[in-house]
Amino acid sequence: METAEFTRRAALLTVAASAAACALPAAARARTHTIVMEKMRFGPSPTGLRVGDTIVWVNRDLFRHTATARNRSFDVDLAPRASGRTILRTPGTVDYICRFHPGMTGRLIVAT
């Protein structure tokens, strides 16, 4: 009898855990995207960005660069060959530049 009760409880816990995993908030399913700075340009902006996702900025140039949001939501300052991260916290369109090289521009489109 004890074994049957244990089996029943284990099955119920498995079902409950599966249901909870399906109900996790979007932040739990956040993805990481990479944007490379190279040859004095930002690489292509990723598509399908969502609030909670992370952008990894990689500076492959010999020069210092920033990834600076025009709306001031992020400002990543990177030495040559360095990388940094930004977590996307609000939906919308975010234009960004390099403060040291204003010709370097990009745009992120972030969904909820």
Short mmCIF file of N, CA, C and O in Angstrom, two decimals, residues 19 29 35 47 50 57 60 64 66 74 91 102-105:
data_model
loop_
_atom_site.label_atom_id
_atom_site.label_comp_id
_atom_site.label_asym_id
_atom_site.label_seq_id
_atom_site.Cartn_x
_atom_site.Cartn_y
_atom_site.Cartn_z
N ALA A 19 3.03 21.20 -15.55
CA ALA A 19 2.09 22.32 -15.69
C ALA A 19 2.76 23.63 -15.30
O ALA A 19 2.60 24.66 -15.96
N ARG A 29 12.12 32.43 -20.34
CA ARG A 29 12.45 31.92 -21.67
C ARG A 29 13.26 32.94 -22.46
O ARG A 29 13.30 32.88 -23.68
N ILE A 35 25.51 41.13 -31.05
CA ILE A 35 25.77 42.14 -32.07
C ILE A 35 27.27 42.43 -32.02
O ILE A 35 27.82 42.77 -30.98
N THR A 47 16.54 39.88 -35.05
CA THR A 47 15.08 39.98 -35.13
C THR A 47 14.48 39.15 -34.00
O THR A 47 15.15 38.32 -33.39
N ARG A 50 12.67 40.34 -27.58
CA ARG A 50 11.57 40.46 -26.62
C ARG A 50 12.11 41.03 -25.31
O ARG A 50 13.29 40.91 -25.01
N TRP A 57 27.18 42.53 -26.69
CA TRP A 57 27.89 43.41 -27.61
C TRP A 57 29.35 42.96 -27.64
O TRP A 57 29.97 42.82 -26.58
N ARG A 60 35.10 43.80 -31.88
CA ARG A 60 36.21 43.13 -32.56
C ARG A 60 37.16 44.13 -33.22
O ARG A 60 38.10 43.73 -33.89
N ARG A 64 38.02 51.72 -29.33
CA ARG A 64 36.99 51.70 -28.30
C ARG A 64 35.65 52.10 -28.93
O ARG A 64 35.61 53.02 -29.76
N THR A 66 31.10 52.32 -28.15
CA THR A 66 29.98 52.19 -27.22
C THR A 66 28.76 51.71 -28.00
O THR A 66 28.68 51.85 -29.22
N PHE A 74 20.30 52.13 -22.29
CA PHE A 74 21.55 51.42 -22.06
C PHE A 74 22.71 52.22 -22.63
O PHE A 74 22.54 53.06 -23.51
N PRO A 91 9.55 47.42 -24.10
CA PRO A 91 9.25 47.20 -25.52
C PRO A 91 9.36 48.51 -26.30
O PRO A 91 9.31 49.60 -25.74
N PRO A 102 29.88 58.60 -34.39
CA PRO A 102 28.45 58.83 -34.61
C PRO A 102 27.90 58.22 -35.91
O PRO A 102 26.69 58.06 -36.05
N GLY A 103 28.77 57.86 -36.83
CA GLY A 103 28.32 57.19 -38.06
C GLY A 103 27.92 55.75 -37.82
O GLY A 103 27.27 55.13 -38.67
N MET A 104 28.28 55.21 -36.68
CA MET A 104 27.90 53.84 -36.32
C MET A 104 26.52 53.91 -35.66
O MET A 104 26.38 54.47 -34.57
N THR A 105 25.53 53.36 -36.33
CA THR A 105 24.16 53.40 -35.80
C THR A 105 23.49 52.04 -35.97
O THR A 105 23.92 51.21 -36.75
#
